[in-house]
Short mmCIF file of C-alpha atoms in Angstrom, two decimals:
data_model
loop_
_atom_site.label_atom_id
_atom_site.label_comp_id
_atom_site.label_asym_id
_atom_site.label_seq_id
_atom_site.Cartn_x
_atom_site.Cartn_y
_atom_site.Cartn_z
CA MET U 15 -45.82 -79.02 81.82
CA THR U 16 -49.31 -79.37 83.29
CA GLY U 17 -50.61 -76.73 85.86
CA THR U 18 -51.00 -79.66 88.33
CA GLU U 19 -47.22 -80.26 88.36
CA LEU U 20 -46.45 -76.09 88.57
CA ARG U 21 -48.49 -76.43 91.81
CA THR U 22 -44.96 -77.86 93.41
CA GLU U 23 -42.53 -75.79 94.56
CA PHE U 24 -40.37 -77.89 92.69
CA ASP U 25 -41.95 -77.15 89.31
CA ARG U 26 -42.12 -73.45 90.05
CA ALA U 27 -38.26 -73.38 91.19
CA LEU U 28 -37.39 -75.24 87.45
CA ALA U 29 -40.31 -73.23 85.55
CA LEU U 30 -38.61 -71.26 82.32
CA VAL U 31 -39.81 -68.75 79.79
CA ASP U 32 -38.22 -68.92 76.35
CA ARG U 33 -36.74 -65.90 75.07
CA GLY U 34 -35.85 -67.61 71.62
CA PRO U 35 -34.69 -70.92 70.31
CA ASP U 36 -31.41 -70.72 72.22
CA VAL U 37 -32.35 -68.93 75.49
CA ALA U 38 -34.35 -69.36 78.21
CA VAL U 39 -34.93 -67.15 81.38
CA ALA U 40 -35.60 -68.25 84.99
CA GLU U 41 -36.48 -66.77 88.54
CA LEU U 42 -33.78 -68.05 91.27
CA SER U 43 -36.23 -68.03 94.46
CA ALA U 44 -34.05 -67.33 97.54
CA ASP U 45 -36.08 -70.23 98.64
CA TRP U 46 -33.62 -72.60 97.43
CA ARG U 47 -30.48 -71.11 98.60
CA PHE U 48 -27.52 -72.30 100.67
CA GLY U 49 -25.88 -69.78 102.71
CA ALA U 50 -26.05 -66.66 100.36
CA VAL U 51 -26.17 -68.42 97.40
CA VAL U 52 -28.65 -70.10 95.22
CA HIS U 53 -28.00 -74.31 95.65
CA GLY U 54 -26.09 -75.60 92.96
CA GLY U 55 -27.77 -78.71 92.27
CA LEU U 56 -31.08 -76.65 91.25
CA GLN U 57 -29.32 -74.43 89.04
CA LEU U 58 -28.00 -78.24 87.63
CA ALA U 59 -32.04 -79.43 86.81
CA LEU U 60 -32.42 -75.42 85.80
CA ALA U 61 -29.67 -76.42 83.03
CA ALA U 62 -31.01 -80.09 82.69
CA ALA U 63 -34.25 -78.92 82.08
CA ALA U 64 -33.18 -76.24 79.95
CA LEU U 65 -31.39 -78.17 77.59
CA GLY U 66 -33.93 -81.44 77.41
CA ARG U 67 -36.30 -78.37 76.95
CA ARG U 68 -34.35 -77.45 73.88
CA ILE U 69 -33.77 -80.70 72.25
CA ARG U 70 -37.58 -82.02 73.01
CA ALA U 71 -38.87 -78.73 70.35
CA ALA U 72 -36.59 -80.49 68.05
CA GLY U 73 -38.79 -83.56 68.78
CA ARG U 74 -36.19 -85.73 70.56
CA PRO U 75 -35.72 -87.33 73.65
CA GLY U 76 -35.26 -84.71 76.66
CA ASP U 77 -34.77 -86.52 79.96
CA PRO U 78 -30.98 -86.04 82.05
CA GLN U 79 -28.99 -89.04 81.19
CA SER U 80 -25.47 -87.52 82.32
CA ILE U 81 -24.35 -83.73 83.47
CA SER U 82 -21.56 -82.01 84.04
CA ALA U 83 -21.71 -78.63 85.84
CA TYR U 84 -18.19 -76.49 86.30
CA TYR U 85 -19.39 -73.60 89.03
CA LEU U 86 -17.76 -70.02 88.23
CA SER U 87 -19.25 -67.49 90.37
CA GLY U 88 -21.96 -67.65 93.01
CA ALA U 89 -25.57 -67.16 91.70
CA VAL U 90 -28.10 -65.00 93.86
CA PRO U 91 -31.71 -64.85 94.27
CA GLY U 92 -33.24 -63.42 90.64
CA PRO U 93 -33.69 -64.08 87.49
CA ALA U 94 -31.03 -66.14 85.52
CA GLU U 95 -30.99 -66.66 81.80
CA LEU U 96 -29.79 -69.91 80.65
CA ARG U 97 -28.32 -70.29 76.99
CA THR U 98 -28.19 -73.69 74.87
CA ASP U 99 -25.65 -74.72 72.73
CA VAL U 100 -26.84 -78.04 70.83
CA ALA U 101 -23.65 -80.25 69.98
CA ARG U 102 -25.24 -83.63 68.65
CA LEU U 103 -28.94 -84.01 68.30
CA GLY U 104 -29.43 -87.93 67.95
CA ARG U 105 -32.00 -90.06 67.74
CA THR U 106 -31.90 -91.50 71.59
CA LEU U 107 -28.87 -89.43 72.77
CA SER U 108 -28.57 -85.71 72.36
CA THR U 109 -25.42 -83.67 73.64
CA GLY U 110 -25.26 -79.70 74.61
CA ALA U 111 -23.69 -77.07 76.84
CA VAL U 112 -25.79 -74.54 78.96
CA SER U 113 -24.77 -71.31 80.29
CA LEU U 114 -26.42 -69.99 82.87
CA SER U 115 -26.07 -66.40 83.91
CA GLN U 116 -27.03 -62.93 85.67
CA VAL U 117 -26.68 -59.48 84.91
CA VAL U 118 -25.09 -57.70 87.80
CA ASP U 119 -23.98 -53.37 86.99
CA ASP U 120 -25.87 -54.21 83.52
CA ALA U 121 -23.55 -56.90 82.34
CA PRO U 122 -24.17 -60.89 82.05
CA VAL U 123 -21.69 -62.53 85.04
CA GLU U 124 -21.71 -66.87 84.45
CA ARG U 125 -22.49 -68.25 86.98
CA MET U 126 -22.65 -72.03 85.70
CA ARG U 127 -21.22 -73.79 82.70
CA ALA U 128 -22.56 -77.69 82.18
CA LEU U 129 -22.77 -80.12 79.23
CA ALA U 130 -25.37 -82.65 79.38
CA THR U 131 -26.71 -85.78 77.79
CA VAL U 132 -30.43 -86.73 77.10
CA THR U 133 -32.04 -89.18 76.56
CA ASP U 134 -35.52 -90.82 76.97
CA LEU U 135 -35.48 -92.36 80.36
CA ALA U 136 -38.31 -94.29 80.09
CA ARG U 137 -37.04 -96.07 77.56
CA LEU U 138 -33.74 -97.50 79.45
CA ASP U 139 -33.71 -101.09 79.94
CA PRO U 140 -34.53 -102.31 83.01
CA ASP U 141 -32.23 -104.88 83.55
CA VAL U 142 -29.71 -104.57 86.33
CA ARG U 143 -26.33 -106.63 85.99
CA LEU U 144 -24.78 -105.43 89.00
CA GLN U 145 -25.08 -102.78 91.73
CA ALA U 146 -24.25 -101.49 95.31
CA GLY U 147 -27.01 -102.49 97.87
CA PRO U 148 -28.36 -99.26 99.25
CA PRO U 149 -27.40 -98.83 103.20
CA ASP U 150 -28.78 -99.91 105.81
CA MET U 151 -30.21 -97.73 107.79
CA PRO U 152 -33.12 -97.04 110.20
CA PRO U 153 -35.93 -95.81 109.11
CA PRO U 154 -36.88 -92.36 108.25
CA GLU U 155 -38.87 -91.56 111.23
CA ASP U 156 -36.07 -93.14 113.55
CA CYS U 157 -33.43 -90.65 111.76
CA VAL U 158 -32.33 -87.37 112.47
CA PRO U 159 -33.26 -84.02 110.92
CA CYS U 160 -30.09 -82.20 109.32
CA PRO U 161 -29.24 -79.19 111.02
CA ILE U 162 -28.13 -76.05 109.20
CA THR U 163 -24.82 -75.73 109.27
CA VAL U 164 -24.62 -72.32 107.00
CA GLU U 165 -26.39 -69.53 108.09
CA GLY U 166 -29.02 -68.16 105.26
CA THR U 167 -29.67 -71.92 103.84
CA THR U 168 -33.21 -72.80 103.05
CA VAL U 169 -33.07 -75.07 100.52
CA TRP U 170 -33.50 -78.10 102.98
CA GLU U 171 -37.05 -76.97 103.69
CA ARG U 172 -37.46 -77.54 99.94
CA VAL U 173 -35.68 -80.68 100.62
CA GLU U 174 -35.83 -82.70 103.54
CA ILE U 175 -33.13 -84.67 105.41
CA ARG U 176 -33.26 -87.66 107.66
CA LEU U 177 -29.49 -88.47 108.38
CA ASP U 178 -28.81 -92.04 109.84
CA PRO U 179 -27.99 -91.55 113.66
CA ALA U 180 -24.81 -93.93 113.42
CA ALA U 181 -23.20 -92.06 110.74
CA ALA U 182 -24.68 -88.56 112.19
CA GLY U 183 -22.45 -88.19 115.07
CA TRP U 184 -21.43 -84.62 114.14
CA VAL U 185 -24.83 -83.50 114.77
CA ARG U 186 -24.51 -84.23 118.29
CA ASP U 187 -20.80 -82.68 118.29
CA GLU U 188 -19.40 -86.06 118.26
CA PRO U 189 -17.70 -86.56 114.90
CA THR U 190 -17.45 -90.24 113.82
CA GLY U 191 -14.47 -89.29 111.70
CA GLU U 192 -15.06 -90.89 108.83
CA ALA U 193 -16.06 -88.24 105.14
CA HIS U 194 -19.35 -90.32 105.06
CA GLN U 195 -23.15 -89.22 104.84
CA ARG U 196 -26.27 -91.22 104.68
CA GLY U 197 -29.63 -90.77 105.04
CA TRP U 198 -33.08 -90.16 103.01
CA ALA U 199 -34.33 -87.57 100.79
CA ARG U 200 -37.71 -86.44 99.57
CA LEU U 201 -39.46 -83.30 98.53
CA ALA U 202 -40.59 -80.92 101.26
CA ASP U 203 -43.77 -80.35 99.36
CA GLY U 204 -44.59 -83.98 98.61
CA ARG U 205 -43.69 -84.22 95.10
CA GLU U 206 -42.57 -87.66 93.79
CA PRO U 207 -38.91 -87.98 92.73
CA ASP U 208 -37.87 -87.39 89.15
CA ALA U 209 -34.76 -87.65 87.48
CA LEU U 210 -34.53 -83.29 87.78
CA ALA U 211 -35.00 -84.22 91.43
CA LEU U 212 -32.24 -86.75 91.37
CA LEU U 213 -30.13 -83.70 90.05
CA VAL U 214 -31.04 -81.52 93.24
CA VAL U 215 -30.99 -83.77 95.95
CA CYS U 216 -27.71 -85.35 94.98
CA ASP U 217 -25.88 -81.90 95.68
CA ALA U 218 -27.94 -81.44 98.44
CA VAL U 219 -27.03 -84.01 101.01
CA PRO U 220 -24.67 -82.55 103.73
CA ALA U 221 -20.86 -82.66 102.92
CA THR U 222 -18.76 -85.04 104.08
CA VAL U 223 -16.55 -82.97 105.83
CA THR U 224 -19.08 -81.67 107.91
CA ALA U 225 -18.87 -85.41 109.43
CA LEU U 226 -15.79 -85.34 110.15
CA GLY U 227 -16.62 -81.76 112.39
CA LEU U 228 -15.49 -78.93 110.12
CA ARG U 229 -18.22 -76.15 109.26
CA GLY U 230 -18.39 -73.82 106.52
CA HIS U 231 -19.18 -73.34 103.07
CA VAL U 232 -17.76 -76.60 100.90
CA PRO U 233 -17.96 -74.60 96.94
CA THR U 234 -18.45 -77.26 94.05
CA LEU U 235 -15.49 -76.31 91.54
CA GLU U 236 -17.54 -79.34 89.16
CA LEU U 237 -20.51 -81.59 89.84
CA THR U 238 -20.80 -84.27 87.85
CA ALA U 239 -24.18 -86.85 88.16
CA HIS U 240 -25.26 -89.67 85.78
CA VAL U 241 -29.38 -90.39 85.90
CA ARG U 242 -28.82 -94.30 86.27
CA GLY U 243 -32.83 -94.87 86.43
CA VAL U 244 -36.11 -93.74 86.76
CA PRO U 245 -36.81 -92.96 90.71
CA ALA U 246 -39.84 -94.91 92.37
CA PRO U 247 -42.55 -92.91 94.19
CA GLY U 248 -40.97 -92.46 98.16
CA TRP U 249 -38.37 -91.66 100.35
CA LEU U 250 -34.68 -91.53 98.58
CA ARG U 251 -31.90 -93.34 100.68
CA PHE U 252 -28.40 -91.86 99.29
CA THR U 253 -24.61 -91.88 100.84
CA GLN U 254 -22.12 -89.20 100.25
CA THR U 255 -17.88 -90.29 100.77
CA THR U 256 -14.83 -88.84 100.51
CA ARG U 257 -12.22 -90.68 99.19
CA ASN U 258 -9.28 -88.32 98.75
CA PHE U 259 -8.97 -84.85 100.92
CA ALA U 260 -5.95 -83.25 99.58
CA ALA U 261 -4.55 -79.72 98.92
CA GLY U 262 -7.42 -78.42 100.31
CA MET U 263 -9.74 -80.10 97.75
CA ILE U 264 -12.43 -83.44 99.15
CA GLU U 265 -14.04 -85.22 95.94
CA GLU U 266 -17.88 -86.26 97.63
CA ASP U 267 -19.36 -89.50 95.66
CA ALA U 268 -23.31 -89.62 96.26
CA GLU U 269 -25.43 -92.69 95.54
CA ILE U 270 -29.12 -92.09 95.33
CA TRP U 271 -31.27 -95.62 95.59
CA ASP U 272 -35.09 -95.14 95.37
CA SER U 273 -37.49 -97.17 97.64
CA ALA U 274 -37.34 -99.88 95.61
CA GLY U 275 -33.86 -100.06 95.95
CA ARG U 276 -32.66 -99.17 92.78
CA MET U 277 -29.55 -97.33 92.39
CA VAL U 278 -31.03 -94.13 90.15
CA LEU U 279 -28.31 -91.58 90.37
CA GLN U 280 -24.53 -91.48 90.89
CA SER U 281 -22.38 -88.14 91.08
CA ARG U 282 -19.03 -86.73 92.11
CA GLN U 283 -17.94 -83.60 92.93
CA LEU U 284 -14.69 -81.63 93.02
CA ALA U 285 -15.04 -78.96 96.04
CA ARG U 286 -13.04 -76.75 98.19
CA ALA U 287 -12.90 -77.96 102.03
CA PRO U 288 -12.94 -75.62 104.76
CA ARG U 289 -9.62 -74.95 106.48
CA ALA U 290 -9.32 -76.87 109.58
CA MET X 20 7.85 -77.04 75.38
CA THR X 21 11.28 -77.64 74.35
CA GLY X 22 13.21 -79.39 71.94
CA THR X 23 13.89 -82.64 74.31
CA GLU X 24 10.48 -83.24 75.49
CA LEU X 25 9.20 -82.95 72.08
CA ARG X 26 11.59 -86.22 71.41
CA THR X 27 8.71 -88.12 73.49
CA GLU X 28 6.53 -90.12 71.86
CA PHE X 29 3.48 -88.55 74.01
CA ASP X 30 4.80 -85.19 73.91
CA ARG X 31 4.50 -85.35 69.90
CA ALA X 32 0.93 -86.99 69.98
CA LEU X 33 0.06 -83.71 72.22
CA ALA X 34 2.02 -81.21 69.96
CA LEU X 35 -0.26 -78.41 69.11
CA VAL X 36 0.04 -75.52 65.89
CA ASP X 37 -1.87 -72.03 67.01
CA ARG X 38 -4.49 -70.70 64.06
CA GLY X 39 -5.16 -68.24 66.11
CA PRO X 40 -5.96 -66.66 69.57
CA ASP X 41 -8.49 -69.60 70.11
CA VAL X 42 -7.55 -71.79 67.77
CA ALA X 43 -4.93 -74.89 67.35
CA VAL X 44 -4.55 -77.56 64.81
CA ALA X 45 -3.26 -81.05 66.25
CA GLU X 46 -2.66 -84.26 64.31
CA LEU X 47 -4.11 -87.55 65.64
CA SER X 48 -1.88 -90.20 65.20
CA ALA X 49 -2.93 -93.98 64.49
CA ASP X 50 -0.39 -95.16 67.22
CA TRP X 51 -3.01 -94.02 69.73
CA ARG X 52 -5.89 -95.87 68.69
CA PHE X 53 -8.13 -98.11 70.46
CA GLY X 54 -9.71 -100.22 67.30
CA ALA X 55 -10.46 -98.43 64.82
CA VAL X 56 -10.98 -94.89 67.03
CA VAL X 57 -8.29 -92.24 68.41
CA HIS X 58 -8.17 -93.29 72.21
CA GLY X 59 -10.69 -91.11 73.82
CA GLY X 60 -7.71 -90.50 76.99
CA LEU X 61 -5.53 -89.07 74.10
CA GLN X 62 -8.41 -86.43 73.08
CA LEU X 63 -9.20 -85.80 77.01
CA ALA X 64 -5.38 -84.95 77.33
CA LEU X 65 -5.00 -82.77 74.09
CA ALA X 66 -8.08 -80.89 75.02
CA ALA X 67 -6.72 -79.93 78.31
CA ALA X 68 -3.13 -79.07 77.08
CA ALA X 69 -5.49 -77.04 74.45
CA LEU X 70 -7.11 -75.02 76.77
CA GLY X 71 -3.84 -74.69 79.19
CA ARG X 72 -2.08 -73.21 76.30
CA ARG X 73 -5.09 -70.69 75.78
CA ILE X 74 -5.19 -69.80 79.30
CA ARG X 75 -1.09 -69.27 79.94
CA ALA X 76 -0.93 -67.13 76.94
CA ALA X 77 -3.41 -64.94 79.20
CA GLY X 78 -0.44 -64.92 81.40
CA ARG X 79 -2.52 -67.39 84.25
CA PRO X 80 -1.91 -71.05 85.19
CA GLY X 81 -2.86 -73.70 83.00
CA ASP X 82 -2.48 -77.33 84.53
CA PRO X 83 -5.25 -79.67 84.34
CA GLN X 84 -7.48 -79.66 87.65
CA SER X 85 -10.61 -81.00 86.63
CA ILE X 86 -11.96 -82.00 83.16
CA SER X 87 -15.17 -83.71 81.97
CA ALA X 88 -15.13 -85.08 78.08
CA TYR X 89 -18.67 -85.67 76.38
CA TYR X 90 -17.60 -87.46 73.32
CA LEU X 91 -19.70 -87.44 70.46
CA SER X 92 -18.25 -89.19 67.47
CA GLY X 93 -15.24 -91.43 66.76
CA ALA X 94 -12.18 -89.46 65.79
CA VAL X 95 -9.91 -91.03 63.62
CA PRO X 96 -6.68 -90.66 62.32
CA GLY X 97 -5.49 -86.96 60.94
CA PRO X 98 -5.27 -83.43 61.31
CA ALA X 99 -8.08 -82.38 64.62
CA GLU X 100 -9.06 -78.85 65.10
CA LEU X 101 -9.49 -77.49 69.07
CA ARG X 102 -11.34 -74.73 69.25
CA THR X 103 -11.03 -72.79 73.00
CA ASP X 104 -13.74 -70.81 74.84
CA VAL X 105 -12.83 -68.96 78.16
CA ALA X 106 -15.61 -68.65 80.51
CA ARG X 107 -13.66 -67.87 83.61
CA LEU X 108 -9.93 -66.06 83.53
CA GLY X 109 -9.15 -65.92 87.26
CA ARG X 110 -5.49 -65.67 89.70
CA THR X 111 -5.45 -69.57 90.48
CA LEU X 112 -8.40 -71.02 88.64
CA SER X 113 -9.77 -70.73 85.43
CA THR X 114 -12.36 -72.51 83.39
CA GLY X 115 -13.36 -73.20 79.82
CA ALA X 116 -15.00 -74.90 77.33
CA VAL X 117 -12.81 -77.27 74.51
CA SER X 118 -14.22 -78.44 71.21
CA LEU X 119 -12.34 -81.08 69.03
CA SER X 120 -13.31 -81.37 65.45
CA GLN X 121 -12.32 -83.31 62.08
CA VAL X 122 -13.74 -82.48 58.64
CA VAL X 123 -15.70 -85.12 57.35
CA ASP X 124 -16.86 -84.77 53.63
CA ASP X 125 -15.51 -81.15 53.65
CA ALA X 126 -17.97 -80.36 57.20
CA PRO X 127 -17.05 -80.11 60.72
CA VAL X 128 -17.44 -82.77 62.79
CA GLU X 129 -17.51 -82.52 66.37
CA ARG X 130 -15.80 -85.48 68.00
CA MET X 131 -16.01 -84.46 71.82
CA ARG X 132 -16.80 -81.24 73.80
CA ALA X 133 -15.07 -80.64 77.13
CA LEU X 134 -15.35 -78.13 79.76
CA ALA X 135 -12.03 -77.89 82.40
CA THR X 136 -10.99 -76.14 85.12
CA VAL X 137 -6.97 -75.09 85.44
CA THR X 138 -4.59 -74.25 87.96
CA ASP X 139 -0.94 -73.84 88.77
CA LEU X 140 -0.79 -77.94 90.30
CA ALA X 141 2.82 -77.22 91.60
CA ARG X 142 1.97 -74.63 94.10
CA LEU X 143 -0.99 -77.04 95.43
CA ASP X 144 -0.83 -77.47 99.11
CA PRO X 145 1.26 -80.87 99.83
CA ASP X 146 -1.06 -82.05 102.85
CA VAL X 147 -3.24 -85.08 102.45
CA ARG X 148 -5.82 -85.23 105.48
CA LEU X 149 -7.44 -88.29 104.24
CA GLN X 150 -6.88 -90.54 101.29
CA ALA X 151 -7.65 -94.62 100.51
CA GLY X 152 -4.47 -96.39 99.92
CA PRO X 153 -3.22 -97.77 96.92
CA PRO X 154 -3.82 -101.30 95.82
CA ASP X 155 -1.72 -104.08 97.13
CA MET X 156 -0.14 -106.18 94.18
CA PRO X 157 3.04 -107.82 93.62
CA PRO X 158 5.45 -105.70 91.51
CA PRO X 159 5.40 -104.95 88.01
CA GLU X 160 8.05 -107.44 87.13
CA ASP X 161 5.11 -110.30 88.69
CA CYS X 162 2.42 -108.96 86.80
CA VAL X 163 0.89 -109.58 83.42
CA PRO X 164 0.76 -107.60 80.27
CA CYS X 165 -2.59 -106.10 79.17
CA PRO X 166 -3.65 -108.16 76.29
CA ILE X 167 -5.02 -106.39 72.93
CA THR X 168 -9.06 -106.93 73.11
CA VAL X 169 -10.31 -105.13 70.26
CA GLU X 170 -8.16 -105.50 66.68
CA GLY X 171 -6.24 -102.32 65.64
CA THR X 172 -5.43 -101.07 69.17
CA THR X 173 -2.16 -99.45 69.14
CA VAL X 174 -2.65 -97.42 72.83
CA TRP X 175 -1.39 -100.16 74.92
CA GLU X 176 1.88 -100.36 72.73
CA ARG X 177 2.26 -96.03 74.17
CA VAL X 178 0.78 -96.94 77.93
CA GLU X 179 2.39 -99.90 79.58
CA ILE X 180 -0.33 -101.84 81.08
CA ARG X 181 0.59 -104.20 83.98
CA LEU X 182 -2.24 -106.43 85.36
CA ASP X 183 -2.38 -107.97 88.68
CA PRO X 184 -2.90 -111.58 88.21
CA ALA X 185 -4.88 -112.29 91.33
CA ALA X 186 -7.49 -109.37 89.91
CA ALA X 187 -7.15 -110.40 85.93
CA GLY X 188 -8.49 -113.89 85.39
CA TRP X 189 -9.50 -112.67 82.84
CA VAL X 190 -6.07 -112.58 80.59
CA ARG X 191 -6.48 -116.59 81.33
CA ASP X 192 -9.78 -116.99 80.20
CA GLU X 193 -10.95 -117.14 84.00
CA PRO X 194 -12.79 -114.31 84.85
CA THR X 195 -13.53 -113.62 88.70
CA GLY X 196 -16.70 -112.17 88.04
CA GLU X 197 -16.01 -109.24 89.88
CA ALA X 198 -15.78 -105.56 88.09
CA HIS X 199 -12.43 -104.81 88.90
CA GLN X 200 -9.40 -103.78 87.25
CA ARG X 201 -5.80 -102.97 88.93
CA GLY X 202 -2.41 -102.40 87.97
CA TRP X 203 0.86 -100.73 86.93
CA ALA X 204 0.84 -98.49 84.01
CA ARG X 205 3.66 -95.76 82.82
CA LEU X 206 3.75 -94.12 79.18
CA ALA X 207 5.89 -96.71 77.41
CA ASP X 208 8.45 -94.05 75.98
CA GLY X 209 10.09 -94.11 79.09
CA ARG X 210 8.76 -90.38 79.49
CA GLU X 211 7.69 -90.23 83.13
CA PRO X 212 4.12 -89.26 84.29
CA ASP X 213 2.75 -85.40 85.02
CA ALA X 214 -0.64 -84.27 84.89
CA LEU X 215 -1.49 -84.78 81.48
CA ALA X 216 -0.24 -88.40 81.19
CA LEU X 217 -2.45 -89.38 83.82
CA LEU X 218 -5.35 -87.83 81.86
CA VAL X 219 -4.38 -90.55 79.23
CA VAL X 220 -3.76 -93.30 81.64
CA CYS X 221 -6.70 -92.79 83.38
CA ASP X 222 -8.37 -93.96 80.19
CA ALA X 223 -6.13 -96.66 78.79
CA VAL X 224 -6.91 -98.78 82.10
CA PRO X 225 -8.83 -102.38 80.42
CA ALA X 226 -12.82 -101.81 81.18
CA THR X 227 -13.94 -103.21 83.95
CA VAL X 228 -16.78 -105.41 81.96
CA THR X 229 -13.78 -107.08 80.53
CA ALA X 230 -12.91 -108.67 84.31
CA LEU X 231 -16.41 -110.22 83.74
CA GLY X 232 -15.49 -112.07 81.10
CA LEU X 233 -17.18 -109.46 78.16
CA ARG X 234 -15.31 -108.62 75.35
CA GLY X 235 -16.30 -105.67 72.69
CA HIS X 236 -16.41 -101.89 72.35
CA VAL X 237 -16.84 -99.73 75.71
CA PRO X 238 -17.69 -96.49 74.21
CA THR X 239 -17.34 -93.32 76.77
CA LEU X 240 -20.38 -90.60 76.78
CA GLU X 241 -18.60 -88.96 79.07
CA LEU X 242 -15.70 -88.90 81.41
CA THR X 243 -14.60 -86.53 84.40
CA ALA X 244 -11.04 -86.77 85.87
CA HIS X 245 -9.85 -84.33 88.89
CA VAL X 246 -5.95 -84.22 88.87
CA ARG X 247 -5.07 -84.32 92.44
CA GLY X 248 -1.78 -84.10 92.81
CA VAL X 249 1.70 -83.81 90.49
CA PRO X 250 2.72 -87.29 90.16
CA ALA X 251 6.38 -88.51 91.43
CA PRO X 252 8.50 -89.90 88.64
CA GLY X 253 8.43 -93.87 88.02
CA TRP X 254 5.16 -96.62 87.92
CA LEU X 255 1.97 -95.58 88.69
CA ARG X 256 -0.26 -97.78 90.25
CA PHE X 257 -4.38 -97.81 89.18
CA THR X 258 -7.44 -99.49 90.33
CA GLN X 259 -10.80 -99.46 88.41
CA THR X 260 -13.97 -100.36 89.48
CA THR X 261 -17.53 -100.82 88.52
CA ARG X 262 -20.21 -100.34 91.28
CA ASN X 263 -23.44 -100.05 88.83
CA PHE X 264 -23.88 -101.54 85.29
CA ALA X 265 -27.65 -101.21 84.47
CA ALA X 266 -29.71 -100.43 81.65
CA GLY X 267 -26.83 -100.88 79.56
CA MET X 268 -24.44 -98.49 80.70
CA ILE X 269 -21.39 -99.21 83.06
CA GLU X 270 -19.82 -96.42 85.48
CA GLU X 271 -16.02 -97.09 85.68
CA ASP X 272 -14.14 -95.17 88.61
CA ALA X 273 -10.43 -95.43 87.70
CA GLU X 274 -8.06 -93.87 90.89
CA ILE X 275 -4.48 -93.51 89.93
CA TRP X 276 -1.41 -93.66 92.84
CA ASP X 277 2.35 -92.71 91.86
CA SER X 278 5.68 -94.19 93.03
CA ALA X 279 4.95 -92.37 96.35
CA GLY X 280 1.33 -94.02 96.94
CA ARG X 281 -0.07 -90.43 96.54
CA MET X 282 -3.67 -90.77 95.14
CA VAL X 283 -3.22 -88.38 92.00
CA LEU X 284 -6.30 -88.72 89.82
CA GLN X 285 -9.42 -89.71 90.22
CA SER X 286 -11.77 -90.04 87.22
CA ARG X 287 -15.23 -91.29 86.56
CA GLN X 288 -16.67 -92.57 83.11
CA LEU X 289 -20.14 -93.51 81.71
CA ALA X 290 -20.02 -95.96 79.19
CA ARG X 291 -22.25 -98.48 76.72
CA ALA X 292 -21.89 -101.87 77.93
CA PRO X 293 -21.20 -104.35 75.44
CA ARG X 294 -24.38 -106.85 74.88
CA ALA X 295 -23.55 -110.14 76.93
#
């Protein structure tokens, strides 16, 4: 990582300091909060960065291809330890586990456990045989900013979200009744997107239940993201949709397209819905 | 597990013998193969069973709610060791890792690493606020059996699949051109479905690329399944759809409904597509 890259707030948020071959330390900033807790997407990107760094140190490519995170307890601003465990080191694909923990009352408390596969995204075949197209929406300047729905949230100052007014009736207290969000996203500091930024954005999209008129926390139990391409510079377009809201749980499927119209990420999370 | 339950071939395939508090051994049967390798869905169910057993031994509920598996090398018929690592033991939700390995040339080789959250599915709120409905299809007797597309495959003798003829043109060498499969599924031995059976079925559904006319292995890199309800007895209905086929990779989204029309599982896998 060069000094130039570290000048962006996103790269500073992902900065890791080695404490050994399999242990690195990060500083979780209060600037990346959803409510009182540190944003799950930032933790996801940190886990991917920690494993990628570990695999690159072994001479193999370390870009995130797939990552699955299980959230165990709410992370708070302050130092965090990321411990990696390489399960398979391959020429093109490597897989490992990452545990993110924080010290509470002198004891480590695990916040998140992840499994991830890393690869060389730049060497992926550019061929697209089939993909669902990006949503048809007004340009970002005709879309609406995402209002803060949970007090204390700072992540939407780091990730700029513009919602398609046609799907964002909830912003005007006129919910559409459809568990669907769509809009534009970019890092607020102007840094262009990469695979790690996609991991943050996929979880920074507003919850689908908000579009149904529900407010409150939507804590993630599990989130899996697949990076399907390296994003071109510029605004990202996203959709987020829920097909099943049952037993108090929802899945949220996010899809992200880059400025060239290529689908670059698909993610799904299982989350607890707020009580109606 | 009672003697009655063990009389079904599915329960025999999932039988675990403890080798310590965190280690159990299973016998991977050649009867559950896709091609030369042991079916990924069976490995998924075994991992969920191993973690559930470990968590129940600690006095907490152990039904699978969410599981994410990363496949590292092809499992072969024979003994396998399942090693569990509990990350969080909770009153209603517990989370842990499972590693499935086999001994090759006197050394352990990891086949799969999984993370999973377990709960008490019987105590889930039965309320369904929103769900996509099951596909409209002819009854199972008017659907077509799934042909063996890869030699050596035995899993379709254990999981009976009946495909909607309208979506299964590929069976008649008339591919529809849509990356979509739908049909009915049940355990061939007559055992009624439960959460573990759903985990097998979601990966026993034929690959979407087969519907495009492609043949060959579709090796799974990652598969996450969310169990959304306890299935009612009877035939299961499934759909499997791909939205993005790019850079030689596909995602396959499976959804399963029980005989009462309730969506009981959603899964997604990232897999390598066969070369055209």
